[in-house]
């Protein structure tokens, strides 16, 4: 597999456990920032009744496409070129928008864009599921997250672990309500929002 991520391999089963509690059996799911496609492959196998639409920036789509061609199942749609810097939703409405480990990679404005784009794409009562690390009241949830944040910022000053409270404010303005905040392994969270 091109672009294989050990982290994605480790977290895919715990994420599927939580996703399964909320996912409609026949859900149409848009994934933003699919990377190599490991979550797309795992979730589409775990939940055979769903349709999974993966997406990535143009530069990464060839890797994603190659992996899906080799290992994909027929409930994964061909990947969409979706760059948060310039994208508006014009497809069919989706039941779920999912993004794992994207909010701390993209800049804060692009993270806000992801939230607004999710609202554009979601059906009423649709769900936004965000997986990754967050800060609460300005505090990291672990020393390792503090080190990870520094590592991210050394690499790209626009990156960094986001404030849960700022995300809540963005989500509320966009028309989303937080329904669950699950603590996940390795100091991550799975946040579930519902569109009004
Ligand atoms: C840490 S990786 C996470 C990949 C995968 N979701 C996972 O959990 O393994 C972050 C992903 O965000 C994507 N990304 C970065 N900037 C983006 C943008 N402007 N629009 C859409 N995706 C972006 C990257 O290409 C990368 O695949």
Coordinates of N, CA and C and ligand atoms in Angstrom, one line a residue:
X1 N 0.8 -1.2 0.0 CA 0.0 0.0 0.0 C 0.9 1.3 0.0
X2 N 0.6 2.2 -0.9 CA 1.3 3.5 -0.9 C 0.8 4.4 0.2
X3 N 1.8 5.1 0.8 CA 1.4 6.1 1.8 C 0.9 5.5 3.1
X4 N 1.2 4.2 3.4 CA 0.7 3.5 4.6 C 1.0 4.3 5.8
X5 N 0.0 4.3 6.8 CA 0.2 5.0 8.1 C -0.1 4.0 9.2
X6 N 0.9 3.8 10.0 CA 0.7 2.9 11.2 C -0.3 3.4 12.1
X7 N -0.4 4.8 12.3 CA -1.4 5.4 13.2 C -2.8 5.1 12.7
X8 N -3.0 5.2 11.4 CA -4.3 4.9 10.8 C -4.7 3.4 11.0
X9 N -3.6 2.6 10.9 CA -3.9 1.1 11.2 C -4.3 0.9 12.6
X10 N -3.6 1.6 13.5 CA -3.9 1.4 15.0 C -5.3 1.9 15.4
X11 N -5.7 3.1 14.8 CA -6.9 3.7 15.3 C -8.2 3.3 14.5
X12 N -8.0 2.5 13.4 CA -9.2 2.3 12.6 C -10.3 1.4 13.3
X13 N -9.8 0.5 14.1 CA -10.8 -0.4 14.8 C -11.5 0.4 16.0
X14 N -10.8 1.1 16.8 CA -11.5 1.9 17.8 C -12.5 2.9 17.2
X15 N -12.1 3.5 16.1 CA -12.9 4.5 15.4 C -14.2 3.8 14.9
X16 N -14.0 2.6 14.3 CA -15.2 1.9 13.7 C -16.1 1.5 14.9
X17 N -15.6 1.2 16.0 CA -16.5 0.8 17.2 C -17.4 2.0 17.5
X18 N -16.9 3.2 17.5 CA -17.7 4.4 17.9 C -18.6 4.7 16.7
X19 N -18.0 4.7 15.5 CA -18.8 5.1 14.3 C -20.0 4.2 14.2
X20 N -19.9 2.9 14.5 CA -21.0 1.9 14.4 C -22.1 2.3 15.3
X21 N -21.9 3.0 16.4 CA -23.0 3.4 17.3 C -23.9 4.4 16.7
X22 N -23.4 5.2 15.7 CA -24.1 6.4 15.2 C -24.4 6.3 13.7
X23 N -23.7 5.4 13.0 CA -23.9 5.4 11.6 C -25.2 4.7 11.1
X24 N -26.0 5.4 10.3 CA -27.1 4.6 9.7 C -26.6 3.5 8.9
X25 N -27.3 2.4 8.9 CA -26.8 1.1 8.2 C -26.6 1.4 6.7
X26 N -27.4 2.3 6.1 CA -27.2 2.6 4.6 C -26.6 4.0 4.4
X27 N -25.8 4.4 5.3 CA -25.3 5.8 5.2 C -24.5 6.1 4.0
X28 N -24.6 7.3 3.5 CA -23.7 7.9 2.5 C -22.7 8.7 3.2
X29 N -21.5 8.4 3.2 CA -20.4 9.0 4.0 C -19.4 9.7 3.1
X30 N -19.2 11.0 3.4 CA -18.1 11.8 2.7 C -17.0 11.8 3.7
X31 N -15.8 11.4 3.3 CA -14.6 11.5 4.1 C -13.7 12.6 3.5
X32 N -13.3 13.5 4.4 CA -12.4 14.6 4.0 C -11.0 14.3 4.4
X33 N -10.0 14.4 3.5 CA -8.6 14.1 3.9 C -8.4 12.6 4.2
X34 N -8.7 11.8 3.2 CA -8.7 10.4 3.3 C -7.3 9.8 3.4
X35 N -6.3 10.6 3.0 CA -4.9 10.1 3.0 C -4.7 8.9 2.1
X36 N -4.1 7.8 2.6 CA -3.9 6.6 1.8 C -5.2 5.8 1.6
X37 N -6.2 6.1 2.4 CA -7.5 5.4 2.2 C -7.7 4.2 3.2
X38 N -6.9 4.1 4.3 CA -7.0 3.0 5.2 C -8.3 3.0 5.9
X39 N -8.8 4.2 6.3 CA -10.1 4.2 7.0 C -11.2 4.0 6.0
X40 N -11.1 4.5 4.8 CA -12.1 4.2 3.8 C -12.3 2.7 3.6
X41 N -11.1 2.0 3.5 CA -11.1 0.5 3.3 C -11.7 -0.2 4.5
X42 N -11.3 0.2 5.6 CA -11.7 -0.5 6.9 C -13.2 -0.3 7.1
X43 N -13.7 0.9 7.0 CA -15.1 1.2 7.3 C -16.0 0.6 6.2
X44 N -15.6 0.6 5.0 CA -16.5 0.1 3.9 C -16.6 -1.4 4.1
X45 N -15.5 -2.1 4.6 CA -15.6 -3.5 4.9 C -16.4 -3.8 6.1
X46 N -16.2 -3.0 7.1 CA -16.9 -3.2 8.4 C -18.4 -3.0 8.3
X47 N -18.8 -2.0 7.5 CA -20.2 -1.6 7.3 C -20.6 -1.7 5.9
X48 N -20.9 -3.0 5.4 CA -21.1 -3.2 4.0 C -22.3 -2.5 3.4
X49 N -23.2 -2.0 4.2 CA -24.4 -1.3 3.7 C -24.2 0.1 3.4
X50 N -23.1 0.7 3.8 CA -22.8 2.1 3.6 C -22.2 2.4 2.2
X51 N -22.3 3.6 1.7 CA -21.5 4.0 0.6 C -20.5 5.1 1.1
X52 N -19.2 4.9 0.8 CA -18.1 5.7 1.3 C -17.5 6.5 0.2
X53 N -17.6 7.8 0.3 CA -17.0 8.7 -0.7 C -15.7 9.3 -0.2
X54 N -14.5 8.8 -0.6 CA -13.3 9.4 0.0 C -12.9 10.6 -0.8
X55 N -12.1 11.5 -0.2 CA -11.6 12.6 -0.9 C -10.2 13.0 -0.4
X56 N -9.5 13.8 -1.3 CA -8.2 14.3 -0.9 C -7.8 15.4 -1.8
X57 N -6.7 16.1 -1.4 CA -6.1 17.1 -2.3 C -5.6 16.4 -3.6
X58 N -5.5 17.2 -4.6 CA -5.2 16.7 -6.0 C -3.9 15.9 -5.9
X59 N -2.9 16.4 -5.2 CA -1.6 15.8 -5.2 C -1.6 14.4 -4.5
X60 N -2.6 14.1 -3.7 CA -2.6 12.8 -2.9 C -3.6 11.9 -3.6
X61 N -4.5 12.4 -4.4 CA -5.6 11.5 -5.0 C -5.0 10.3 -5.8
X62 N -3.9 10.5 -6.5 CA -3.3 9.3 -7.2 C -3.0 8.1 -6.3
X63 N -2.4 8.4 -5.1 CA -2.1 7.4 -4.2 C -3.3 6.7 -3.6
X64 N -4.3 7.5 -3.3 CA -5.6 7.0 -2.8 C -6.2 6.2 -3.8
X65 N -6.3 6.7 -5.1 CA -6.9 5.9 -6.1 C -6.2 4.6 -6.4
X66 N -4.9 4.6 -6.3 CA -4.1 3.3 -6.5 C -4.5 2.3 -5.4
X67 N -4.5 2.8 -4.2 CA -4.8 1.8 -3.1 C -6.2 1.3 -3.1
X68 N -7.1 2.2 -3.5 CA -8.5 1.7 -3.6 C -8.7 0.7 -4.7
X69 N -8.0 1.0 -5.8 CA -8.1 0.0 -7.0 C -7.6 -1.4 -6.6
X70 N -6.5 -1.4 -5.7 CA -6.0 -2.7 -5.3 C -6.8 -3.4 -4.3
X71 N -7.3 -2.6 -3.3 CA -7.9 -3.2 -2.1 C -9.3 -2.9 -1.8
X72 N -9.9 -2.0 -2.7 CA -11.2 -1.4 -2.4 C -12.4 -2.4 -2.6
X73 N -13.5 -2.1 -2.1 CA -14.7 -2.9 -2.3 C -15.7 -2.0 -3.1
X74 N -16.9 -2.7 -3.5 CA -17.7 -1.9 -4.4 C -18.6 -0.9 -3.7
X75 N -18.5 -0.8 -2.4 CA -19.2 0.3 -1.7 C -18.3 1.5 -1.4
X76 N -17.2 1.6 -2.1 CA -16.3 2.8 -2.1 C -16.4 3.5 -3.4
X77 N -16.8 4.8 -3.4 CA -16.9 5.5 -4.7 C -15.5 6.0 -5.1
X78 N -15.3 6.3 -6.4 CA -14.0 6.8 -6.8 C -13.7 8.1 -6.0
X79 N -12.5 8.3 -5.6 CA -12.2 9.5 -4.8 C -12.4 10.8 -5.5
X80 N -12.8 11.8 -4.7 CA -13.1 13.1 -5.1 C -11.9 14.0 -4.9
X81 N -11.6 14.9 -5.8 CA -10.5 15.9 -5.5 C -11.2 17.0 -4.7
X82 N -10.8 17.1 -3.4 CA -11.4 18.0 -2.5 C -10.3 18.7 -1.7
X83 N -10.1 20.0 -2.1 CA -9.1 20.8 -1.3 C -9.8 21.8 -0.6
X84 N -9.7 21.9 0.7 CA -10.4 22.8 1.5 C -10.2 24.3 1.1
X85 N -9.0 24.5 0.5 CA -8.7 25.9 0.1 C -9.7 26.4 -1.0
X86 N -10.3 25.5 -1.7 CA -11.2 26.0 -2.8 C -12.1 24.9 -3.2
X87 N -13.2 24.8 -2.4 CA -14.2 23.7 -2.7 C -15.5 24.1 -2.2
X88 N -16.6 23.9 -3.0 CA -17.9 24.1 -2.5 C -18.7 22.8 -2.9
X89 N -19.6 22.4 -2.0 CA -20.3 21.1 -2.2 C -21.4 21.3 -3.2
X90 N -21.4 20.5 -4.3 CA -22.5 20.5 -5.2 C -23.1 19.1 -5.5
X91 N -22.6 18.1 -4.7 CA -23.1 16.8 -4.9 C -24.4 16.5 -4.1
X92 N -24.8 15.2 -4.1 CA -26.0 14.8 -3.3 C -25.6 15.0 -1.8
X93 N -26.7 15.3 -1.1 CA -26.5 15.5 0.4 C -26.0 14.1 1.0
X94 N -25.2 14.2 2.0 CA -24.7 13.0 2.7 C -25.2 12.9 4.1
X95 N -25.2 11.6 4.6 CA -25.6 11.4 6.0 C -24.6 11.7 7.0
X96 N -23.3 11.5 6.6 CA -22.2 11.7 7.5 C -21.0 12.3 6.8
X97 N -20.4 13.3 7.4 CA -19.1 13.8 7.0 C -18.1 13.4 8.1
X98 N -17.0 12.8 7.6 CA -16.0 12.2 8.5 C -14.6 12.8 8.2
X99 N -13.9 13.2 9.2 CA -12.5 13.6 8.9 C -11.6 13.2 10.1
X100 N -10.6 12.5 9.8 CA -9.7 12.0 10.9 C -8.3 12.7 10.8
X101 N -7.9 13.3 11.8 CA -6.5 13.9 11.9 C -6.3 14.9 10.8
X102 N -7.3 15.7 10.5 CA -7.2 16.7 9.5 C -7.2 18.1 10.2
X103 N -8.0 18.3 11.2 CA -8.1 19.6 11.9 C -6.8 20.2 12.4
X104 N -5.9 19.3 12.8 CA -4.6 19.8 13.4 C -3.5 20.0 12.3
X105 N -3.8 19.4 11.1 CA -2.9 19.5 10.0 C -3.1 20.8 9.2
X106 N -4.4 21.1 8.9 CA -4.7 22.3 8.1 C -4.7 23.5 9.1
X107 N -4.7 24.7 8.4 CA -4.7 26.0 9.2 C -6.0 26.1 9.9
X108 N -6.1 27.0 10.9 CA -7.3 27.2 11.6 C -8.5 27.6 10.7
X109 N -8.2 28.6 9.8 CA -9.3 29.0 8.9 C -9.8 27.8 8.0
X110 N -8.8 27.0 7.6 CA -9.3 25.8 6.8 C -10.1 24.8 7.6
X111 N -9.7 24.7 8.9 CA -10.5 23.8 9.8 C -11.9 24.4 9.9
X112 N -12.0 25.7 10.0 CA -13.4 26.3 10.0 C -14.1 26.0 8.7
X113 N -13.4 26.1 7.6 CA -14.0 25.8 6.3 C -14.5 24.4 6.3
X114 N -13.7 23.5 6.8 CA -14.2 22.1 6.9 C -15.5 22.0 7.6
X115 N -15.7 22.7 8.7 CA -16.9 22.6 9.4 C -18.1 23.2 8.6
X116 N -17.8 24.3 7.9 CA -18.9 24.9 7.1 C -19.2 24.0 5.9
X117 N -18.2 23.5 5.3 CA -18.4 22.6 4.1 C -19.2 21.4 4.6
X118 N -18.9 20.8 5.7 CA -19.7 19.7 6.2 C -21.2 20.1 6.3
X119 N -21.5 21.2 6.8 CA -22.9 21.7 6.9 C -23.5 21.8 5.5
X120 N -22.7 22.3 4.5 CA -23.2 22.4 3.1 C -23.6 21.0 2.6
X121 N -22.7 20.0 3.0 CA -22.9 18.7 2.4 C -23.9 17.8 3.1
X122 N -24.1 18.1 4.4 CA -25.0 17.2 5.2 C -26.5 17.4 5.0
X123 N -27.2 16.3 5.1 CA -28.7 16.3 5.1 C -29.1 16.9 6.5
X124 N -30.3 17.4 6.6 CA -30.8 17.8 8.0 C -30.6 16.5 8.9
X125 N -30.2 16.8 10.1 CA -29.9 15.7 11.1 C -28.7 14.8 10.8
X126 N -28.0 15.2 9.7 CA -26.7 14.5 9.4 C -25.7 14.7 10.4
X127 N -24.6 13.9 10.4 CA -23.6 13.9 11.4 C -22.2 14.3 10.9
X128 N -21.6 15.1 11.6 CA -20.1 15.4 11.4 C -19.3 14.6 12.4
X129 N -18.4 13.8 12.0 CA -17.6 13.0 13.0 C -16.1 13.5 12.8
X130 N -15.6 14.0 13.8 CA -14.2 14.5 13.8 C -13.3 13.7 14.7
X131 N -12.3 13.1 14.2 CA -11.4 12.3 15.1 C -10.0 13.0 15.1
X132 N -9.5 13.1 16.3 CA -8.1 13.7 16.5 C -8.0 14.2 17.9
X133 N -6.8 14.9 18.1 CA -6.5 15.5 19.4 C -7.1 16.9 19.5
X134 N -7.5 17.3 20.7 CA -7.9 18.7 21.0 C -7.4 19.2 22.3
X135 N -7.3 20.5 22.5 CA -7.0 21.1 23.7 C -8.3 21.5 24.4
X136 N -8.4 21.4 25.7 CA -9.6 21.8 26.5 C -9.2 22.9 27.4
X137 N -9.9 24.1 27.4 CA -9.5 25.2 28.3 C -8.1 25.5 28.1
X138 N -7.6 25.5 26.9 CA -6.2 25.8 26.6 C -5.2 24.8 27.1
X139 N -5.6 23.7 27.6 CA -4.7 22.6 28.1 C -4.7 21.4 27.2
X140 N -3.4 20.9 26.9 CA -3.3 19.7 26.2 C -3.8 18.5 27.2
X141 N -4.3 17.5 26.5 CA -4.8 16.4 27.4 C -3.7 15.4 27.8
X142 N -2.5 15.7 27.3 CA -1.3 14.8 27.7 C 0.0 15.5 27.3
X143 N 1.1 15.1 27.9 CA 2.4 15.7 27.6 C 2.7 15.3 26.1
X144 N 2.3 14.1 25.7 CA 2.7 13.7 24.3 C 1.9 14.6 23.3
X145 N 0.7 15.0 23.6 CA 0.0 15.9 22.7 C 0.7 17.3 22.7
X146 N 1.2 17.8 23.8 CA 2.0 19.0 23.8 C 3.2 18.9 22.9
X147 N 3.9 17.8 23.0 CA 5.1 17.6 22.2 C 4.7 17.5 20.7
X148 N 3.6 16.8 20.5 CA 3.1 16.6 19.1 C 2.8 18.0 18.5
X149 N 2.1 18.9 19.3 CA 1.8 20.2 18.8 C 3.0 21.0 18.4
X150 N 4.1 20.9 19.3 CA 5.3 21.6 19.0 C 5.9 21.1 17.7
X151 N 5.9 19.8 17.5 CA 6.4 19.1 16.3 C 5.7 19.6 15.1
X152 N 4.3 19.7 15.2 CA 3.5 20.2 14.1 C 3.9 21.6 13.7
X153 N 4.0 22.4 14.7 CA 4.3 23.9 14.5 C 5.7 24.1 13.9
X154 N 6.7 23.3 14.3 CA 8.0 23.4 13.8 C 8.0 23.1 12.3
X155 N 7.1 22.2 11.9 CA 7.0 21.7 10.5 C 6.2 22.7 9.7
X156 N 5.1 23.2 10.3 CA 4.3 24.2 9.6 C 3.6 25.0 10.7
X157 N 4.0 26.3 10.8 CA 3.5 27.2 11.9 C 1.9 27.3 11.8
X158 N 1.3 27.0 10.7 CA -0.2 27.2 10.6 C -0.9 25.9 11.2
X159 N -0.1 24.8 11.4 CA -0.7 23.6 11.9 C -0.8 23.7 13.5
X160 N -1.4 22.8 14.1 CA -1.4 22.7 15.6 C -2.7 22.2 16.1
X161 N -2.6 21.6 17.3 CA -3.8 21.0 17.9 C -4.8 22.2 18.3
X162 N -6.0 22.0 17.9 CA -7.0 23.1 18.0 C -7.7 23.1 19.4
X163 N -8.2 24.3 19.7 CA -9.0 24.4 20.9 C -10.4 23.9 20.7
X164 N -10.8 23.0 21.7 CA -12.2 22.5 21.6 C -13.2 23.6 21.7
X165 N -13.0 24.6 22.5 CA -14.0 25.7 22.7 C -14.1 26.5 21.4
X166 N -13.0 26.7 20.7 CA -13.1 27.5 19.4 C -13.8 26.7 18.4
X167 N -13.6 25.4 18.4 CA -14.3 24.5 17.5 C -15.8 24.5 17.8
X168 N -16.1 24.5 19.1 CA -17.6 24.5 19.4 C -18.2 25.8 18.9
X169 N -17.5 26.9 19.0 CA -18.1 28.1 18.6 C -18.3 28.1 17.1
X170 N -17.3 27.7 16.4 CA -17.5 27.6 14.9 C -18.6 26.7 14.5
X171 N -18.7 25.5 15.2 CA -19.7 24.5 14.9 C -21.1 25.1 15.2
X172 N -21.2 25.8 16.3 CA -22.5 26.4 16.7 C -23.0 27.4 15.7
X173 N -22.0 28.3 15.3 CA -22.4 29.3 14.3 C -22.8 28.7 12.9
X174 N -22.2 27.5 12.6 CA -22.5 26.8 11.4 C -23.8 26.1 11.4
X175 N -24.4 25.9 12.6 CA -25.6 25.1 12.7 C -25.5 23.7 13.2
X176 N -24.4 23.4 13.9 CA -24.1 22.1 14.4 C -24.2 22.0 15.9
X177 N -24.7 20.9 16.4 CA -24.7 20.7 17.9 C -23.9 19.5 18.2
X178 N -23.0 19.7 19.2 CA -22.2 18.5 19.7 C -23.1 17.6 20.4
X179 N -23.1 16.3 20.0 CA -23.9 15.3 20.7 C -23.1 14.4 21.5
X180 N -21.9 14.1 21.1 CA -21.0 13.2 21.9 C -19.5 13.6 21.8
X181 N -18.8 13.5 22.8 CA -17.3 13.7 22.8 C -16.7 12.4 23.5
X182 N -16.2 11.5 22.6 CA -15.6 10.3 23.1 C -14.1 10.4 23.3
X183 N -13.6 10.0 24.5 CA -12.2 9.9 24.7 C -11.7 8.6 24.0
X184 N -10.7 8.7 23.1 CA -10.2 7.6 22.3 C -8.8 7.3 22.7
X185 N -8.3 6.1 22.3 CA -6.9 5.7 22.6 C -5.9 6.8 22.1
X186 N -4.7 6.8 22.8 CA -3.6 7.7 22.4 C -4.0 9.2 22.4
X187 N -4.8 9.5 23.4 CA -5.1 10.9 23.7 C -5.8 11.6 22.6
X188 N -6.7 10.9 21.9 CA -7.5 11.5 20.8 C -9.0 11.6 21.3
X189 N -9.8 12.3 20.5 CA -11.2 12.4 20.7 C -11.9 12.0 19.5
X190 N -13.2 11.6 19.6 CA -14.1 11.4 18.5 C -15.3 12.3 18.9
X191 N -15.4 13.4 18.1 CA -16.5 14.4 18.3 C -17.6 14.1 17.3
X192 N -18.8 14.0 17.8 CA -20.0 13.8 16.9 C -20.9 15.0 17.0
X193 N -21.1 15.6 15.9 CA -22.0 16.8 15.8 C -23.2 16.4 14.9
X194 N -24.3 17.1 15.3 CA -25.5 16.8 14.5 C -26.0 18.1 13.8
X195 N -26.3 18.1 12.5 CA -26.8 19.3 11.8 C -28.3 19.5 12.3
X196 N -28.6 20.8 12.5 CA -30.0 21.1 12.9 C -30.9 20.8 11.8
Ligands
LIG1 C1 -2.6 13.3 9.0 S1 -3.3 13.1 7.5 C2 -4.7 12.1 7.9 C3 -5.0 11.1 6.8 C4 -6.1 10.1 7.2 N1 -7.4 10.8 7.4 C5 -5.7 9.4 8.5 O1 -6.3 9.5 9.5 O2 -4.8 8.6 8.4 C6 -4.0 14.6 7.1 C7 -4.6 14.7 5.7 O3 -5.2 16.0 5.5 C8 -5.0 16.3 4.1 N2 -5.1 17.7 3.8 C9 -4.1 18.6 4.1 N3 -4.5 19.8 3.6 C10 -5.7 19.6 3.0 C11 -6.6 20.5 2.4 N4 -6.3 21.8 2.2 N5 -7.8 20.0 1.9 C12 -8.1 18.7 2.1 N6 -7.3 17.8 2.7 C13 -6.1 18.3 3.2 C14 -3.6 15.7 3.8 O4 -3.4 15.5 2.4 C15 -3.6 14.4 4.6 O5 -4.0 13.3 3.9

